[in-house]
Tab-separated table of C-alpha atoms and ligand atoms in Angstrom:
chain	number	residue	atom	x	y	z
A	1	UNK	CA	6.912	-84.314	-11.598
A	2	UNK	CA	6.119	-84.768	-7.940
A	3	UNK	CA	2.615	-84.374	-6.333
A	4	UNK	CA	2.717	-83.517	-2.602
A	5	UNK	CA	0.113	-82.773	0.018
A	6	UNK	CA	2.145	-80.975	2.835
A	7	UNK	CA	3.676	-77.584	3.174
A	8	UNK	CA	6.791	-79.153	4.508
A	9	UNK	CA	7.350	-81.065	1.288
A	10	UNK	CA	6.839	-78.010	-0.818
A	11	UNK	CA	9.334	-76.052	1.289
A	12	UNK	CA	12.039	-78.904	1.083
A	13	UNK	CA	11.700	-79.108	-2.713
A	14	UNK	CA	11.792	-75.388	-3.322
A	15	UNK	CA	14.828	-75.043	-0.860
A	16	UNK	CA	16.715	-77.531	-2.987
A	17	UNK	CA	15.909	-75.516	-6.167
A	18	UNK	CA	16.934	-72.330	-4.564
A	19	UNK	CA	20.350	-73.904	-3.622
A	20	UNK	CA	20.878	-74.469	-7.360
A	21	UNK	CA	19.953	-70.809	-7.974
A	22	UNK	CA	16.799	-71.762	-9.995
A	23	UNK	CA	13.860	-69.345	-10.495
A	24	UNK	CA	10.415	-70.490	-9.325
A	25	UNK	CA	6.897	-69.744	-10.593
A	26	UNK	CA	3.571	-70.422	-8.836
A	27	UNK	CA	0.283	-71.081	-10.589
A	28	UNK	CA	-2.586	-71.117	-8.066
A	29	UNK	CA	-5.702	-73.143	-9.166
A	30	UNK	CA	-8.709	-75.026	-7.758
A	31	UNK	CA	-8.017	-77.839	-10.110
A	32	UNK	CA	-10.333	-79.592	-12.625
A	33	UNK	CA	-7.851	-78.090	-15.139
A	34	UNK	CA	-8.609	-76.921	-18.665
A	35	UNK	CA	-6.721	-75.012	-21.372
A	36	UNK	CA	-7.120	-71.772	-19.455
A	37	UNK	CA	-5.160	-73.117	-16.521
A	38	UNK	CA	-2.608	-74.784	-18.834
A	39	UNK	CA	-1.958	-71.511	-20.715
A	40	UNK	CA	-0.805	-70.062	-17.252
A	41	UNK	CA	1.410	-72.979	-16.698
A	42	UNK	CA	2.903	-72.741	-20.229
A	43	UNK	CA	3.648	-68.996	-19.648
A	44	UNK	CA	5.188	-69.891	-16.215
A	45	UNK	CA	7.375	-72.599	-17.716
A	46	UNK	CA	8.571	-70.284	-20.527
A	47	UNK	CA	9.553	-67.489	-17.913
A	48	UNK	CA	10.975	-69.681	-15.035
A	49	UNK	CA	13.159	-72.695	-14.317
A	50	UNK	CA	10.630	-74.479	-12.046
A	51	UNK	CA	6.749	-74.388	-11.911
A	52	UNK	CA	4.682	-75.108	-8.878
A	53	UNK	CA	0.942	-75.632	-9.439
A	54	UNK	CA	-1.317	-75.590	-6.381
A	55	UNK	CA	-4.557	-77.544	-6.705
A	56	UNK	CA	-6.815	-76.509	-3.832
A	57	UNK	CA	-10.528	-75.800	-3.616
A	58	UNK	CA	-10.183	-73.115	-0.995
A	59	UNK	CA	-13.071	-73.260	1.523
A	60	UNK	CA	-12.607	-69.615	2.828
A	61	UNK	CA	-13.554	-68.104	-0.554
A	62	UNK	CA	-16.929	-69.841	-0.786
A	63	UNK	CA	-20.045	-68.422	0.720
A	64	UNK	CA	-22.446	-70.657	2.734
A	65	UNK	CA	-24.729	-71.245	-0.179
A	66	UNK	CA	-22.108	-71.614	-2.847
A	67	UNK	CA	-20.726	-74.618	-4.554
A	68	UNK	CA	-17.691	-75.584	-2.310
A	69	UNK	CA	-18.961	-79.183	-1.826
A	70	UNK	CA	-20.011	-79.879	-5.442
A	71	UNK	CA	-17.008	-78.082	-7.114
A	72	UNK	CA	-15.566	-80.599	-9.537
A	73	UNK	CA	-12.346	-82.395	-8.427
A	74	UNK	CA	-10.078	-84.910	-10.196
A	75	UNK	CA	-6.491	-84.916	-8.960
A	76	UNK	CA	-5.215	-87.766	-11.257
A	77	UNK	CA	-6.447	-86.085	-14.375
A	78	UNK	CA	-5.016	-82.683	-13.181
A	79	UNK	CA	-1.664	-84.198	-12.342
A	80	UNK	CA	-1.308	-85.796	-15.811
A	81	UNK	CA	-2.291	-82.546	-17.452
A	82	UNK	CA	0.352	-80.793	-15.384
A	83	UNK	CA	2.968	-83.369	-16.230
A	84	UNK	CA	2.253	-82.907	-19.936
A	85	UNK	CA	3.074	-79.171	-19.904
A	86	UNK	CA	6.235	-79.628	-17.852
A	87	UNK	CA	4.987	-78.673	-14.282
A	88	UNK	CA	7.607	-79.591	-11.766
A	89	UNK	CA	5.578	-79.867	-8.560
A	90	UNK	CA	1.765	-80.034	-7.739
A	91	UNK	CA	0.838	-78.975	-4.262
A	92	UNK	CA	-2.595	-80.453	-3.258
A	93	UNK	CA	-3.129	-79.883	0.411
A	94	UNK	CA	-6.200	-80.934	2.499
A	95	UNK	CA	-8.095	-77.935	3.917
A	96	UNK	CA	-6.721	-79.033	7.381
A	97	UNK	CA	-3.176	-78.586	6.095
A	98	UNK	CA	-3.888	-74.982	5.126
A	99	UNK	CA	-6.260	-74.068	7.947
A	100	UNK	CA	-5.359	-75.531	11.341
A	101	UNK	CA	-8.072	-75.632	13.993
A	102	UNK	CA	-7.415	-72.272	15.586
A	103	UNK	CA	-6.735	-70.486	12.320
A	104	UNK	CA	-7.681	-66.769	12.752
A	105	UNK	CA	-5.586	-64.468	10.572
A	106	UNK	CA	-7.007	-63.185	7.227
A	107	UNK	CA	-5.829	-60.746	4.522
A	108	UNK	CA	-8.524	-58.407	3.717
A	109	UNK	CA	-8.847	-55.209	1.562
A	110	UNK	CA	-10.800	-52.009	2.021
A	111	UNK	CA	-10.837	-50.980	-1.642
A	112	UNK	CA	-11.285	-52.947	-4.900
A	113	UNK	CA	-13.267	-55.769	-3.285
A	114	UNK	CA	-16.649	-54.140	-2.694
A	115	UNK	CA	-17.845	-53.924	-6.221
A	116	UNK	CA	-18.514	-56.476	-9.005
A	117	UNK	CA	-18.040	-60.056	-7.665
A	118	UNK	CA	-17.323	-58.728	-4.279
A	119	UNK	CA	-20.875	-57.325	-4.020
A	120	UNK	CA	-22.649	-60.737	-4.588
A	121	UNK	CA	-19.780	-62.709	-2.861
A	122	UNK	CA	-18.889	-60.566	0.180
A	123	UNK	CA	-16.374	-62.884	1.769
A	124	UNK	CA	-14.930	-64.162	-1.533
A	125	UNK	CA	-11.851	-61.828	-1.928
A	126	UNK	CA	-10.902	-62.141	1.763
A	127	UNK	CA	-10.602	-65.877	1.221
A	128	UNK	CA	-8.757	-65.385	-2.082
A	129	UNK	CA	-6.224	-62.884	-0.679
A	130	UNK	CA	-5.746	-65.098	2.497
A	131	UNK	CA	-5.108	-68.316	0.557
A	132	UNK	CA	-2.919	-66.585	-2.094
A	133	UNK	CA	-0.912	-64.931	0.598
A	134	UNK	CA	-0.415	-68.303	2.332
A	135	UNK	CA	0.673	-69.916	-0.985
A	136	UNK	CA	3.129	-67.073	-1.496
A	137	UNK	CA	4.637	-67.599	1.975
A	138	UNK	CA	4.818	-71.387	1.320
A	139	UNK	CA	6.272	-71.369	-2.175
A	140	UNK	CA	8.003	-68.002	-2.049
A	141	UNK	CA	7.956	-67.736	-5.890
A	142	UNK	CA	9.610	-65.198	-8.049
A	143	UNK	CA	6.566	-64.860	-10.233
A	144	UNK	CA	2.893	-65.901	-9.864
A	145	UNK	CA	0.540	-66.360	-12.823
A	146	UNK	CA	-3.253	-65.342	-12.911
A	147	UNK	CA	-5.781	-65.293	-15.633
A	148	UNK	CA	-7.620	-62.320	-16.833
A	149	UNK	CA	-10.690	-64.504	-16.779
A	150	UNK	CA	-10.915	-63.541	-13.124
A	151	UNK	CA	-10.107	-59.834	-13.835
A	152	UNK	CA	-11.131	-58.486	-10.467
A	153	UNK	CA	-9.053	-61.257	-8.727
A	154	UNK	CA	-6.024	-60.224	-10.948
A	155	UNK	CA	-6.350	-56.474	-10.016
A	156	UNK	CA	-6.887	-57.336	-6.314
A	157	UNK	CA	-3.781	-59.652	-6.129
A	158	UNK	CA	-1.596	-57.013	-7.834
A	159	UNK	CA	-2.854	-54.346	-5.306
A	160	UNK	CA	-2.315	-56.803	-2.389
A	161	UNK	CA	1.237	-57.580	-3.499
A	162	UNK	CA	1.944	-53.800	-3.666
A	163	UNK	CA	0.310	-53.003	-0.338
A	164	UNK	CA	2.184	-55.736	1.510
A	165	UNK	CA	5.516	-55.319	-0.285
A	166	UNK	CA	5.529	-58.994	-1.419
A	167	UNK	CA	8.665	-59.428	-3.649
A	168	UNK	CA	6.639	-61.372	-6.335
A	169	UNK	CA	5.972	-60.327	-9.908
A	170	UNK	CA	2.250	-60.876	-10.863
A	171	UNK	CA	1.803	-61.963	-14.382
A	172	UNK	CA	-1.648	-61.649	-15.996
A	173	UNK	CA	-2.579	-63.965	-18.932
A	174	UNK	CA	-5.315	-63.577	-21.521
A	175	UNK	CA	-8.715	-65.305	-21.397
A	176	UNK	CA	-8.717	-68.707	-23.126
A	177	UNK	CA	-12.058	-69.443	-24.947
A	178	UNK	CA	-13.803	-72.449	-26.464
A	179	UNK	CA	-14.035	-72.192	-30.212
A	180	UNK	CA	-17.527	-70.663	-30.040
A	181	UNK	CA	-16.388	-67.936	-27.737
A	182	UNK	CA	-17.403	-69.271	-24.263
A	183	UNK	CA	-14.608	-68.496	-21.744
A	184	UNK	CA	-13.208	-71.825	-20.468
A	185	UNK	CA	-14.218	-72.508	-16.865
A	186	UNK	CA	-14.299	-75.476	-14.529
A	187	UNK	CA	-17.866	-74.461	-13.813
A	188	UNK	CA	-18.901	-75.022	-17.447
A	189	UNK	CA	-19.189	-78.658	-16.593
A	190	UNK	CA	-22.354	-77.827	-14.612
A	191	UNK	CA	-24.219	-76.777	-17.809
A	192	UNK	CA	-26.757	-78.841	-19.536
A	193	UNK	CA	-26.509	-78.983	-23.400
A	194	UNK	CA	-29.238	-76.377	-23.605
A	195	UNK	CA	-27.528	-74.211	-21.009
A	196	UNK	CA	-24.149	-74.562	-22.756
A	197	UNK	CA	-25.658	-73.073	-25.859
A	198	UNK	CA	-27.463	-70.258	-23.737
A	199	UNK	CA	-24.031	-69.466	-22.111
A	200	UNK	CA	-22.827	-68.037	-25.326
A	201	UNK	CA	-24.677	-64.752	-24.642
A	202	UNK	CA	-21.771	-63.915	-22.222
A	203	UNK	CA	-18.989	-63.883	-24.802
A	204	UNK	CA	-21.464	-62.399	-27.498
A	205	UNK	CA	-22.047	-59.451	-25.215
A	206	UNK	CA	-18.338	-59.179	-24.315
A	207	UNK	CA	-17.328	-59.026	-28.027
A	208	UNK	CA	-20.129	-56.578	-28.781
A	209	UNK	CA	-19.117	-54.338	-26.037
A	210	UNK	CA	-15.483	-54.505	-26.836
A	211	UNK	CA	-16.127	-53.691	-30.495
A	212	UNK	CA	-18.175	-50.590	-29.511
A	213	UNK	CA	-15.405	-49.279	-27.259
A	214	UNK	CA	-12.776	-49.952	-29.867
A	215	UNK	CA	-14.867	-48.045	-32.337
A	216	UNK	CA	-14.595	-45.041	-30.045
A	217	UNK	CA	-17.781	-45.123	-27.923
A	218	UNK	CA	-16.980	-43.223	-24.702
A	219	UNK	CA	-20.403	-43.442	-23.032
A	220	UNK	CA	-20.203	-46.470	-20.684
A	221	UNK	CA	-24.069	-46.670	-20.169
A	222	UNK	CA	-24.538	-46.995	-24.026
A	223	UNK	CA	-22.093	-49.923	-24.173
A	224	UNK	CA	-23.644	-51.574	-21.161
A	225	UNK	CA	-27.196	-51.235	-22.472
A	226	UNK	CA	-26.126	-52.890	-25.718
A	227	UNK	CA	-24.494	-55.690	-23.705
A	228	UNK	CA	-27.509	-56.154	-21.402
A	229	UNK	CA	-29.825	-56.309	-24.278
A	230	UNK	CA	-27.871	-59.296	-25.783
A	231	UNK	CA	-27.839	-61.153	-22.556
A	232	UNK	CA	-31.521	-60.437	-21.789
A	233	UNK	CA	-32.488	-61.880	-25.269
A	234	UNK	CA	-31.668	-65.292	-23.769
A	235	UNK	CA	-34.472	-66.660	-21.496
A	236	UNK	CA	-32.150	-68.965	-19.534
A	237	UNK	CA	-29.830	-66.065	-18.575
A	238	UNK	CA	-30.243	-63.834	-15.555
A	239	UNK	CA	-27.843	-61.030	-15.020
A	240	UNK	CA	-26.082	-60.688	-11.625
A	241	UNK	CA	-24.154	-57.680	-12.852
A	242	UNK	CA	-22.784	-55.989	-16.118
A	243	UNK	CA	-20.615	-53.035	-15.169
A	244	UNK	CA	-17.842	-50.804	-16.466
A	245	UNK	CA	-15.287	-49.962	-13.785
A	246	UNK	CA	-11.900	-48.256	-13.622
A	247	UNK	CA	-9.062	-50.769	-13.552
A	248	UNK	CA	-7.394	-48.562	-10.856
A	249	UNK	CA	-10.021	-48.655	-8.156
A	250	UNK	CA	-12.869	-50.866	-9.549
A	251	UNK	CA	-15.294	-48.020	-9.155
A	252	UNK	CA	-18.000	-47.578	-11.801
A	253	UNK	CA	-17.221	-45.081	-14.672
A	254	UNK	CA	-19.727	-43.234	-16.833
A	255	UNK	CA	-17.088	-41.939	-19.344
A	256	UNK	CA	-14.572	-44.216	-20.821
A	257	UNK	CA	-11.313	-42.095	-20.693
A	258	UNK	CA	-8.725	-44.418	-19.067
A	259	UNK	CA	-8.100	-48.110	-18.544
A	260	UNK	CA	-11.414	-49.800	-17.870
A	261	UNK	CA	-12.607	-53.266	-16.993
A	262	UNK	CA	-16.026	-54.175	-18.373
A	263	UNK	CA	-17.135	-57.262	-16.323
A	264	UNK	CA	-20.188	-59.322	-15.910
A	265	UNK	CA	-21.525	-62.218	-13.927
A	266	UNK	CA	-24.553	-64.052	-15.283
A	267	UNK	CA	-26.628	-66.984	-14.060
A	268	UNK	CA	-27.290	-69.596	-16.709
A	269	UNK	CA	-29.826	-71.756	-14.835
A	270	UNK	CA	-28.222	-72.219	-11.514
A	271	UNK	CA	-24.596	-71.771	-12.776
A	272	UNK	CA	-22.959	-68.374	-12.221
A	273	UNK	CA	-20.559	-67.544	-15.009
A	274	UNK	CA	-18.210	-64.615	-15.479
A	275	UNK	CA	-16.590	-62.876	-18.486
A	276	UNK	CA	-14.958	-59.585	-19.237
A	277	UNK	CA	-12.946	-57.440	-21.460
A	278	UNK	CA	-10.243	-54.869	-20.407
A	279	UNK	CA	-9.270	-51.948	-22.602
B	1	LIG	P1	-9.488	-71.443	-10.908
B	1	LIG	O1	-9.075	-72.799	-10.774
B	1	LIG	O2	-10.926	-71.127	-11.454
B	1	LIG	O3	-9.402	-70.760	-9.504
B	1	LIG	O4	-8.501	-70.572	-11.763
B	1	LIG	C1	-7.144	-70.588	-11.570
B	1	LIG	C2	-6.402	-69.625	-12.418
B	1	LIG	O5	-6.707	-69.974	-13.740
B	1	LIG	C3	-6.944	-68.196	-12.170
B	1	LIG	O6	-5.853	-67.289	-12.239
B	1	LIG	C4	-7.889	-68.082	-13.352
B	1	LIG	O7	-8.068	-66.680	-13.700
B	1	LIG	C5	-7.220	-68.828	-14.363
B	1	LIG	N1	-8.230	-69.141	-15.457
B	1	LIG	C6	-9.358	-69.794	-15.255
B	1	LIG	N2	-9.952	-69.941	-16.431
B	1	LIG	C7	-9.214	-69.286	-17.377
B	1	LIG	C8	-9.372	-69.015	-18.759
B	1	LIG	N3	-10.462	-69.411	-19.449
B	1	LIG	N4	-8.452	-68.293	-19.370
B	1	LIG	C9	-7.349	-67.821	-18.697
B	1	LIG	N5	-7.082	-68.107	-17.384
B	1	LIG	C10	-8.065	-68.744	-16.750
């Protein structure tokens, strides 16, 4: 496995693979890898000849008061985890490699990004769409793998690829959880032991909401009230949002009569965590 830092090196390696007629997958990440990321890499390895993993904490998707500086980073550990699951190339650029001084072109979206996380993080999806587009242009993969953990992101990227006629298959992969239910996340490392315990209200609420919908509840507000009550029972938890939206346009629904995404963002102390179910 190779670890490279420049766009030129990625292009040269992928070009050689293409000459041999090999298929190529991309798994974009911000690093500090865990089992959730590794599940995407394993799926990528199973469906493609070669797997590229990008490890890049993308500055343009963080707001001014967010955790860009403090986001955990450990390239050596990430590289050995990637190697263990058979990744072929790790691309770890510096921000200056991705954004030159007079960088001024962004990929933005008029729909899908104004609700849920886009409400609290207004520039987030513009940064995500821009960096993912750039990675697509650099690697030119056949397939790219994204987790359902970031469900809005997955729907946004699928929409972007369709809008821009990118010839790339977007593969969504299920949420990987800790044994007690907490969705795995690099940000879980911010939690104190007490907060780690409190964070279980997210998955508890997700499981309770999912059960209600599976049992036939069609009233979105009933499901959401039950979920909010579970989260509000925890003094360390503060709800950012808990919403039921259509998977098609990410607009709120009152009646559950088609594919929905039920998503939440909750502060546990200062750490903002997300979780969801799709049905
Ligand atoms: P991140 O490094 O947080 O930007 O995540 C990189 C990719 O891994 C995204 O597509 C995430 O949705 C995915 N991912 C992160 N956590 C999980 C998880 N617990 N289960 C499945 N996929 C995940």
